[in-house]
PDB file of C-alpha atoms in Angstrom:
ATOM      1  CA  GLU R   1     115.813 116.957 -13.408  1.00 80.00           C
ATOM      2  CA  ASP R   2     112.249 115.689 -13.637  1.00 84.00           C
ATOM      3  CA  LYS R   3     111.631 112.566 -11.612  1.00 88.00           C
ATOM      4  CA  VAL R   4     108.934 110.311 -10.206  1.00 92.00           C
ATOM      5  CA  VAL R   5     109.652 108.271  -7.078  1.00 94.00           C
ATOM      6  CA  GLN R   6     107.505 105.414  -5.869  1.00 95.00           C
ATOM      7  CA  SER R   7     107.558 103.717  -2.507  1.00 95.00           C
ATOM      8  CA  PRO R   8     107.793 101.125  -1.251  1.00 95.00           C
ATOM      9  CA  LEU R   9     109.718  99.274  -3.947  1.00 91.00           C
ATOM     10  CA  SER R  10     108.023  96.042  -2.974  1.00 93.00           C
ATOM     11  CA  LEU R  11     105.332  94.899  -0.622  1.00 95.00           C
ATOM     12  CA  VAL R  12     104.067  91.500   0.525  1.00 97.00           C
ATOM     13  CA  VAL R  13     100.651  91.317   2.192  1.00 97.00           C
ATOM     14  CA  HIS R  14      97.999  88.747   3.002  1.00 97.00           C
ATOM     15  CA  GLU R  15      94.652  88.568   1.306  1.00 97.00           C
ATOM     16  CA  GLY R  16      92.199  90.953   2.891  1.00 97.00           C
ATOM     17  CA  ASP R  17      94.832  93.494   3.900  1.00 97.00           C
ATOM     18  CA  THR R  18      94.650  97.121   2.827  1.00 97.00           C
ATOM     19  CA  VAL R  19      97.688  98.637   1.114  1.00 98.00           C
ATOM     20  CA  THR R  20      98.767 102.167   0.278  1.00 97.00           C
ATOM     21  CA  LEU R  21     101.218 102.833  -2.517  1.00 98.00           C
ATOM     22  CA  ASN R  22     102.997 106.164  -2.712  1.00 97.00           C
ATOM     23  CA  CYS R  23     104.113 108.324  -5.601  1.00 97.00           C
ATOM     24  CA  SER R  24     105.988 111.608  -5.269  1.00 97.00           C
ATOM     25  CA  TYR R  25     107.114 113.711  -8.174  1.00 96.00           C
ATOM     26  CA  GLU R  26     109.219 116.652  -9.188  1.00 95.00           C
ATOM     27  CA  VAL R  27     108.117 117.482 -12.702  1.00 92.00           C
ATOM     28  CA  THR R  28     107.954 120.919 -14.226  1.00 89.00           C
ATOM     29  CA  ASN R  29     104.858 121.827 -16.229  1.00 89.00           C
ATOM     30  CA  PHE R  30     102.710 119.116 -14.638  1.00 91.00           C
ATOM     31  CA  ARG R  31      99.569 118.130 -16.521  1.00 88.00           C
ATOM     32  CA  SER R  32      98.347 114.900 -14.936  1.00 89.00           C
ATOM     33  CA  LEU R  33      99.337 111.882 -12.860  1.00 93.00           C
ATOM     34  CA  LEU R  34      98.469 108.386 -13.961  1.00 91.00           C
ATOM     35  CA  TRP R  35      98.469 105.000 -12.263  1.00 94.00           C
ATOM     36  CA  TYR R  36      98.959 101.749 -14.150  1.00 92.00           C
ATOM     37  CA  LYS R  37      98.898  98.085 -13.204  1.00 93.00           C
ATOM     38  CA  GLN R  38     101.490  95.905 -14.888  1.00 87.00           C
ATOM     39  CA  GLU R  39     101.136  92.162 -14.599  1.00 83.00           C
ATOM     40  CA  LYS R  40     103.077  89.986 -17.002  1.00 72.00           C
ATOM     41  CA  LYS R  41     103.229  92.233 -19.990  1.00 68.00           C
ATOM     42  CA  ALA R  42     101.905  95.669 -20.896  1.00 75.00           C
ATOM     43  CA  PRO R  43     100.698  98.185 -18.316  1.00 83.00           C
ATOM     44  CA  THR R  44      96.946  98.707 -18.051  1.00 85.00           C
ATOM     45  CA  PHE R  45      95.439 102.033 -17.096  1.00 85.00           C
ATOM     46  CA  LEU R  46      93.913 102.519 -13.642  1.00 91.00           C
ATOM     47  CA  PHE R  47      93.439 106.226 -12.933  1.00 89.00           C
ATOM     48  CA  MET R  48      94.263 109.665 -14.222  1.00 89.00           C
ATOM     49  CA  LEU R  49      94.378 112.527 -11.720  1.00 92.00           C
ATOM     50  CA  THR R  50      94.557 116.185 -12.584  1.00 90.00           C
ATOM     51  CA  SER R  51      93.030 118.009  -9.602  1.00 87.00           C
ATOM     52  CA  SER R  52      94.049 118.000  -5.972  1.00 89.00           C
ATOM     53  CA  GLY R  53      91.838 116.372  -3.375  1.00 89.00           C
ATOM     54  CA  ILE R  54      89.402 114.646  -5.700  1.00 89.00           C
ATOM     55  CA  GLU R  55      89.383 110.923  -5.044  1.00 92.00           C
ATOM     56  CA  LYS R  56      88.972 108.560  -7.946  1.00 92.00           C
ATOM     57  CA  LYS R  57      87.501 105.138  -7.173  1.00 95.00           C
ATOM     58  CA  SER R  58      87.165 101.904  -9.073  1.00 94.00           C
ATOM     59  CA  GLY R  59      85.925  99.004  -7.002  1.00 96.00           C
ATOM     60  CA  ARG R  60      88.459  98.317  -4.261  1.00 97.00           C
ATOM     61  CA  LEU R  61      90.987 100.740  -5.717  1.00 97.00           C
ATOM     62  CA  SER R  62      91.106 104.444  -5.083  1.00 97.00           C
ATOM     63  CA  SER R  63      93.583 107.224  -5.659  1.00 97.00           C
ATOM     64  CA  ILE R  64      94.044 110.847  -4.747  1.00 95.00           C
ATOM     65  CA  LEU R  65      96.444 113.621  -5.726  1.00 95.00           C
ATOM     66  CA  ASP R  66      97.976 116.399  -3.649  1.00 94.00           C
ATOM     67  CA  LYS R  67      99.437 118.971  -6.029  1.00 90.00           C
ATOM     68  CA  LYS R  68     100.748 121.117  -3.213  1.00 92.00           C
ATOM     69  CA  GLU R  69     102.820 118.308  -1.724  1.00 91.00           C
ATOM     70  CA  LEU R  70     103.499 116.790  -5.180  1.00 94.00           C
ATOM     71  CA  PHE R  71     102.226 113.441  -4.024  1.00 95.00           C
ATOM     72  CA  SER R  72      99.682 110.778  -4.873  1.00 97.00           C
ATOM     73  CA  ILE R  73      98.569 107.555  -3.207  1.00 97.00           C
ATOM     74  CA  LEU R  74      96.918 104.455  -4.549  1.00 98.00           C
ATOM     75  CA  ASN R  75      94.843 102.483  -2.041  1.00 98.00           C
ATOM     76  CA  ILE R  76      93.743  98.912  -2.454  1.00 98.00           C
ATOM     77  CA  THR R  77      91.317  97.557   0.140  1.00 97.00           C
ATOM     78  CA  ALA R  78      90.511  93.899   0.833  1.00 97.00           C
ATOM     79  CA  THR R  79      93.404  92.779  -1.360  1.00 98.00           C
ATOM     80  CA  GLN R  80      93.101  89.631  -3.466  1.00 97.00           C
ATOM     81  CA  THR R  81      95.755  87.457  -5.103  1.00 96.00           C
ATOM     82  CA  GLY R  82      94.711  88.936  -8.442  1.00 95.00           C
ATOM     83  CA  ASP R  83      95.987  92.303  -7.234  1.00 97.00           C
ATOM     84  CA  SER R  84      99.548  90.971  -7.340  1.00 96.00           C
ATOM     85  CA  ALA R  85     101.348  93.114  -9.910  1.00 94.00           C
ATOM     86  CA  VAL R  86     103.708  96.030 -10.353  1.00 91.00           C
ATOM     87  CA  TYR R  87     101.931  99.350  -9.951  1.00 95.00           C
ATOM     88  CA  LEU R  88     103.384 102.194 -11.988  1.00 92.00           C
ATOM     89  CA  CYS R  89     102.956 105.889 -11.395  1.00 94.00           C
ATOM     90  CA  ALA R  90     103.513 108.278 -14.277  1.00 91.00           C
ATOM     91  CA  VAL R  91     103.428 112.039 -14.574  1.00 91.00           C
ATOM     92  CA  GLU R  92     102.535 113.771 -17.780  1.00 85.00           C
ATOM     93  CA  ALA R  93     104.142 117.142 -18.469  1.00 84.00           C
ATOM     94  CA  THR R  94     103.353 119.641 -21.178  1.00 82.00           C
ATOM     95  CA  GLY R  95     104.982 118.878 -24.481  1.00 74.00           C
ATOM     96  CA  ASN R  96     103.603 115.354 -24.360  1.00 69.00           C
ATOM     97  CA  GLN R  97     106.366 114.113 -22.072  1.00 77.00           C
ATOM     98  CA  PHE R  98     105.748 111.248 -19.675  1.00 79.00           C
ATOM     99  CA  TYR R  99     107.900 110.308 -16.692  1.00 86.00           C
ATOM    100  CA  PHE R 100     107.449 106.951 -14.996  1.00 86.00           C
ATOM    101  CA  GLY R 101     108.452 105.755 -11.559  1.00 88.00           C
ATOM    102  CA  THR R 102     110.180 102.408 -11.119  1.00 83.00           C
ATOM    103  CA  GLY R 103     107.018 100.857  -9.761  1.00 89.00           C
ATOM    104  CA  THR R 104     105.903  99.120  -6.577  1.00 93.00           C
ATOM    105  CA  SER R 105     105.808  95.340  -6.737  1.00 92.00           C
ATOM    106  CA  LEU R 106     102.831  94.045  -4.762  1.00 96.00           C
ATOM    107  CA  THR R 107     102.521  90.381  -3.818  1.00 96.00           C
ATOM    108  CA  VAL R 108      99.304  89.212  -2.172  1.00 97.00           C
ATOM    109  CA  ILE R 109      99.593  85.903  -0.352  1.00 97.00           C
ATOM    110  CA  PRO R 110      96.481  83.718   0.034  1.00 94.00           C
TER     111      PRO R 110
ATOM    112  CA  ASN Z   1      89.458  96.040 -32.344  1.00 71.00           C
ATOM    113  CA  ALA Z   2      92.905  94.530 -31.994  1.00 77.00           C
ATOM    114  CA  GLY Z   3      94.080  97.588 -30.047  1.00 88.00           C
ATOM    115  CA  VAL Z   4      97.831  98.138 -30.113  1.00 91.00           C
ATOM    116  CA  THR Z   5      99.860  95.362 -31.704  1.00 94.00           C
ATOM    117  CA  GLN Z   6     103.624  94.947 -31.725  1.00 95.00           C
ATOM    118  CA  THR Z   7     105.907  92.647 -33.674  1.00 95.00           C
ATOM    119  CA  PRO Z   8     108.098  90.766 -33.128  1.00 94.00           C
ATOM    120  CA  LYS Z   9     107.494  89.537 -29.583  1.00 90.00           C
ATOM    121  CA  PHE Z  10     111.131  88.620 -29.113  1.00 92.00           C
ATOM    122  CA  ARG Z  11     114.321  89.148 -31.078  1.00 94.00           C
ATOM    123  CA  ILE Z  12     118.022  88.550 -30.618  1.00 94.00           C
ATOM    124  CA  LEU Z  13     120.346  90.912 -32.469  1.00 95.00           C
ATOM    125  CA  LYS Z  14     124.083  90.960 -32.890  1.00 95.00           C
ATOM    126  CA  ILE Z  15     125.979  94.152 -32.109  1.00 96.00           C
ATOM    127  CA  GLY Z  16     125.874  96.463 -35.118  1.00 96.00           C
ATOM    128  CA  GLN Z  17     122.817  94.894 -36.715  1.00 96.00           C
ATOM    129  CA  SER Z  18     119.776  96.960 -37.482  1.00 95.00           C
ATOM    130  CA  MET Z  19     116.097  96.197 -37.128  1.00 95.00           C
ATOM    131  CA  THR Z  20     112.666  97.766 -37.039  1.00 97.00           C
ATOM    132  CA  LEU Z  21     110.161  97.201 -34.279  1.00 97.00           C
ATOM    133  CA  GLN Z  22     106.649  97.405 -35.632  1.00 97.00           C
ATOM    134  CA  CYS Z  23     103.710  99.026 -33.869  1.00 97.00           C
ATOM    135  CA  ALA Z  24     100.183  99.407 -35.177  1.00 97.00           C
ATOM    136  CA  GLN Z  25      96.893 100.570 -33.694  1.00 96.00           C
ATOM    137  CA  ASP Z  26      93.387 100.345 -35.114  1.00 95.00           C
ATOM    138  CA  MET Z  27      91.705 102.838 -32.799  1.00 92.00           C
ATOM    139  CA  ASN Z  28      92.398 105.909 -34.943  1.00 93.00           C
ATOM    140  CA  HIS Z  29      94.439 107.477 -32.154  1.00 93.00           C
ATOM    141  CA  ASN Z  30      96.477 110.539 -32.990  1.00 92.00           C
ATOM    142  CA  TYR Z  31      99.090 110.083 -30.285  1.00 92.00           C
ATOM    143  CA  MET Z  32     101.590 107.248 -30.307  1.00 94.00           C
ATOM    144  CA  TYR Z  33     104.604 106.553 -28.110  1.00 93.00           C
ATOM    145  CA  TRP Z  34     107.620 104.294 -27.812  1.00 96.00           C
ATOM    146  CA  TYR Z  35     109.002 103.371 -24.395  1.00 93.00           C
ATOM    147  CA  ARG Z  36     111.732 101.118 -23.170  1.00 93.00           C
ATOM    148  CA  GLN Z  37     111.639  99.329 -19.837  1.00 86.00           C
ATOM    149  CA  ASP Z  38     114.844  98.009 -18.361  1.00 84.00           C
ATOM    150  CA  PRO Z  39     114.738  95.400 -15.560  1.00 75.00           C
ATOM    151  CA  GLY Z  40     113.655  96.964 -12.293  1.00 67.00           C
ATOM    152  CA  MET Z  41     113.299 100.356 -13.914  1.00 73.00           C
ATOM    153  CA  GLY Z  42     110.409 102.521 -14.940  1.00 77.00           C
ATOM    154  CA  LEU Z  43     109.368 103.183 -18.483  1.00 84.00           C
ATOM    155  CA  LYS Z  44     111.406 105.755 -20.361  1.00 87.00           C
ATOM    156  CA  LEU Z  45     109.987 107.612 -23.339  1.00 89.00           C
ATOM    157  CA  ILE Z  46     112.036 107.232 -26.530  1.00 94.00           C
ATOM    158  CA  TYR Z  47     109.955 109.017 -29.171  1.00 94.00           C
ATOM    159  CA  TYR Z  48     106.406 110.121 -29.606  1.00 92.00           C
ATOM    160  CA  SER Z  49     104.108 111.321 -32.361  1.00 94.00           C
ATOM    161  CA  VAL Z  50     101.078 113.593 -32.217  1.00 91.00           C
ATOM    162  CA  GLY Z  51      99.851 112.648 -35.669  1.00 93.00           C
ATOM    163  CA  ALA Z  52     100.869 111.371 -39.070  1.00 94.00           C
ATOM    164  CA  GLY Z  53     104.009 113.108 -40.287  1.00 94.00           C
ATOM    165  CA  ILE Z  54     104.897 114.527 -36.857  1.00 95.00           C
ATOM    166  CA  THR Z  55     107.408 112.976 -34.481  1.00 95.00           C
ATOM    167  CA  ASP Z  56     109.465 114.260 -31.600  1.00 93.00           C
ATOM    168  CA  LYS Z  57     112.135 113.074 -29.187  1.00 93.00           C
ATOM    169  CA  GLY Z  58     111.415 111.825 -25.711  1.00 90.00           C
ATOM    170  CA  GLU Z  59     113.752 111.299 -22.806  1.00 87.00           C
ATOM    171  CA  VAL Z  60     116.107 108.707 -24.374  1.00 92.00           C
ATOM    172  CA  PRO Z  61     116.082 109.046 -28.192  1.00 95.00           C
ATOM    173  CA  ASN Z  62     119.757 108.345 -28.941  1.00 95.00           C
ATOM    174  CA  GLY Z  63     120.306 105.276 -31.094  1.00 96.00           C
ATOM    175  CA  TYR Z  64     116.715 105.199 -32.374  1.00 97.00           C
ATOM    176  CA  ASN Z  65     114.660 106.651 -35.184  1.00 97.00           C
ATOM    177  CA  VAL Z  66     110.947 106.709 -35.886  1.00 97.00           C
ATOM    178  CA  SER Z  67     108.579 107.599 -38.663  1.00 96.00           C
ATOM    179  CA  ARG Z  68     104.825 108.135 -38.809  1.00 97.00           C
ATOM    180  CA  SER Z  69     103.623 107.982 -42.383  1.00 96.00           C
ATOM    181  CA  THR Z  70     100.118 106.834 -41.408  1.00 96.00           C
ATOM    182  CA  THR Z  71      97.888 107.234 -38.356  1.00 96.00           C
ATOM    183  CA  GLU Z  72      97.981 103.480 -37.743  1.00 97.00           C
ATOM    184  CA  ASP Z  73     101.700 102.692 -37.835  1.00 97.00           C
ATOM    185  CA  PHE Z  74     104.626 103.927 -35.767  1.00 98.00           C
ATOM    186  CA  PRO Z  75     107.762 101.840 -36.381  1.00 98.00           C
ATOM    187  CA  LEU Z  76     110.898 102.203 -34.263  1.00 98.00           C
ATOM    188  CA  ARG Z  77     114.232 101.746 -36.004  1.00 97.00           C
ATOM    189  CA  LEU Z  78     117.517 100.684 -34.438  1.00 96.00           C
ATOM    190  CA  GLU Z  79     120.356 101.324 -36.874  1.00 90.00           C
ATOM    191  CA  LEU Z  80     123.408  99.969 -35.060  1.00 94.00           C
ATOM    192  CA  ALA Z  81     122.306  97.764 -32.201  1.00 95.00           C
ATOM    193  CA  ALA Z  82     124.300  98.019 -28.973  1.00 96.00           C
ATOM    194  CA  PRO Z  83     124.122  95.891 -25.797  1.00 95.00           C
ATOM    195  CA  SER Z  84     122.739  98.947 -23.966  1.00 95.00           C
ATOM    196  CA  GLN Z  85     119.623  98.633 -26.113  1.00 96.00           C
ATOM    197  CA  THR Z  86     118.742  95.284 -24.590  1.00 95.00           C
ATOM    198  CA  SER Z  87     115.346  96.023 -23.106  1.00 94.00           C
ATOM    199  CA  VAL Z  88     111.622  95.518 -23.408  1.00 90.00           C
ATOM    200  CA  TYR Z  89     110.040  97.984 -25.789  1.00 94.00           C
ATOM    201  CA  PHE Z  90     106.449  99.112 -25.400  1.00 92.00           C
ATOM    202  CA  CYS Z  91     104.422 101.008 -27.926  1.00 95.00           C
ATOM    203  CA  ALA Z  92     101.360 102.938 -26.777  1.00 92.00           C
ATOM    204  CA  SER Z  93      98.647 105.071 -28.304  1.00 92.00           C
ATOM    205  CA  SER Z  94      96.095 107.527 -26.981  1.00 86.00           C
ATOM    206  CA  PRO Z  95      93.205 109.533 -28.424  1.00 82.00           C
ATOM    207  CA  HIS Z  96      94.215 112.690 -26.580  1.00 72.00           C
ATOM    208  CA  GLN Z  97      96.987 113.634 -24.184  1.00 61.00           C
ATOM    209  CA  GLU Z  98      95.507 111.301 -21.610  1.00 61.00           C
ATOM    210  CA  THR Z  99      95.508 107.636 -20.809  1.00 71.00           C
ATOM    211  CA  GLN Z 100      97.579 105.446 -23.026  1.00 79.00           C
ATOM    212  CA  TYR Z 101      96.848 102.009 -24.345  1.00 85.00           C
ATOM    213  CA  PHE Z 102      99.894  99.805 -24.409  1.00 85.00           C
ATOM    214  CA  GLY Z 103     100.918  97.048 -26.767  1.00 87.00           C
ATOM    215  CA  PRO Z 104     102.173  93.701 -25.443  1.00 85.00           C
ATOM    216  CA  GLY Z 105     105.835  94.660 -25.792  1.00 89.00           C
ATOM    217  CA  THR Z 106     108.859  93.449 -27.720  1.00 92.00           C
ATOM    218  CA  ARG Z 107     111.722  91.861 -25.828  1.00 91.00           C
ATOM    219  CA  LEU Z 108     115.045  92.670 -27.486  1.00 94.00           C
ATOM    220  CA  LEU Z 109     118.356  91.094 -26.637  1.00 94.00           C
ATOM    221  CA  VAL Z 110     121.552  92.508 -28.173  1.00 95.00           C
ATOM    222  CA  LEU Z 111     124.591  90.262 -27.922  1.00 93.00           C
TER     223      LEU Z 111
END
């Protein structure tokens, strides 16, 4: 059965801390891995990863994929209260199928 | 651009009632998707469409139907609402098989 597992389920940190969110997957016919940030409502896109070892960066956020270990991480440096959200990992498989993890809930305390 | 819009924002249904969740996008995207998100759970794909006139089942299609008569609209139909369909429903669209743009969601409560 195809699945995406995220860890930890929740995380509480102080402003300025660095966090690492994990995503492991077992999905046949992998095409890409995507990270989303979900605040109150709809998820918003962060990164799409298709190749191993190539880091994607956007400001204080970065992500990398390891297709051999079937694993991805999302790093957030110098966290701010605005980073508080649920971070979703999704894997796209051929046939236009998407599988989402349950998310990691991040709370950043001032 | 309005992006992806969904209506209604919230609805309460009685068991056995039917309703249609509306989704529209003005970005001329070929791909559109319907997901449901249960509390504390990830998104699960219900149905998707790769273009007007073409739809296909996702991971959890039972109890739902869709149609795609135009590029812009992708309504989701519940024929006989059941308590298990209480959820938040997200519609999304994408220009290719890549990143998706999500609507604001519809919260559905079946009592």
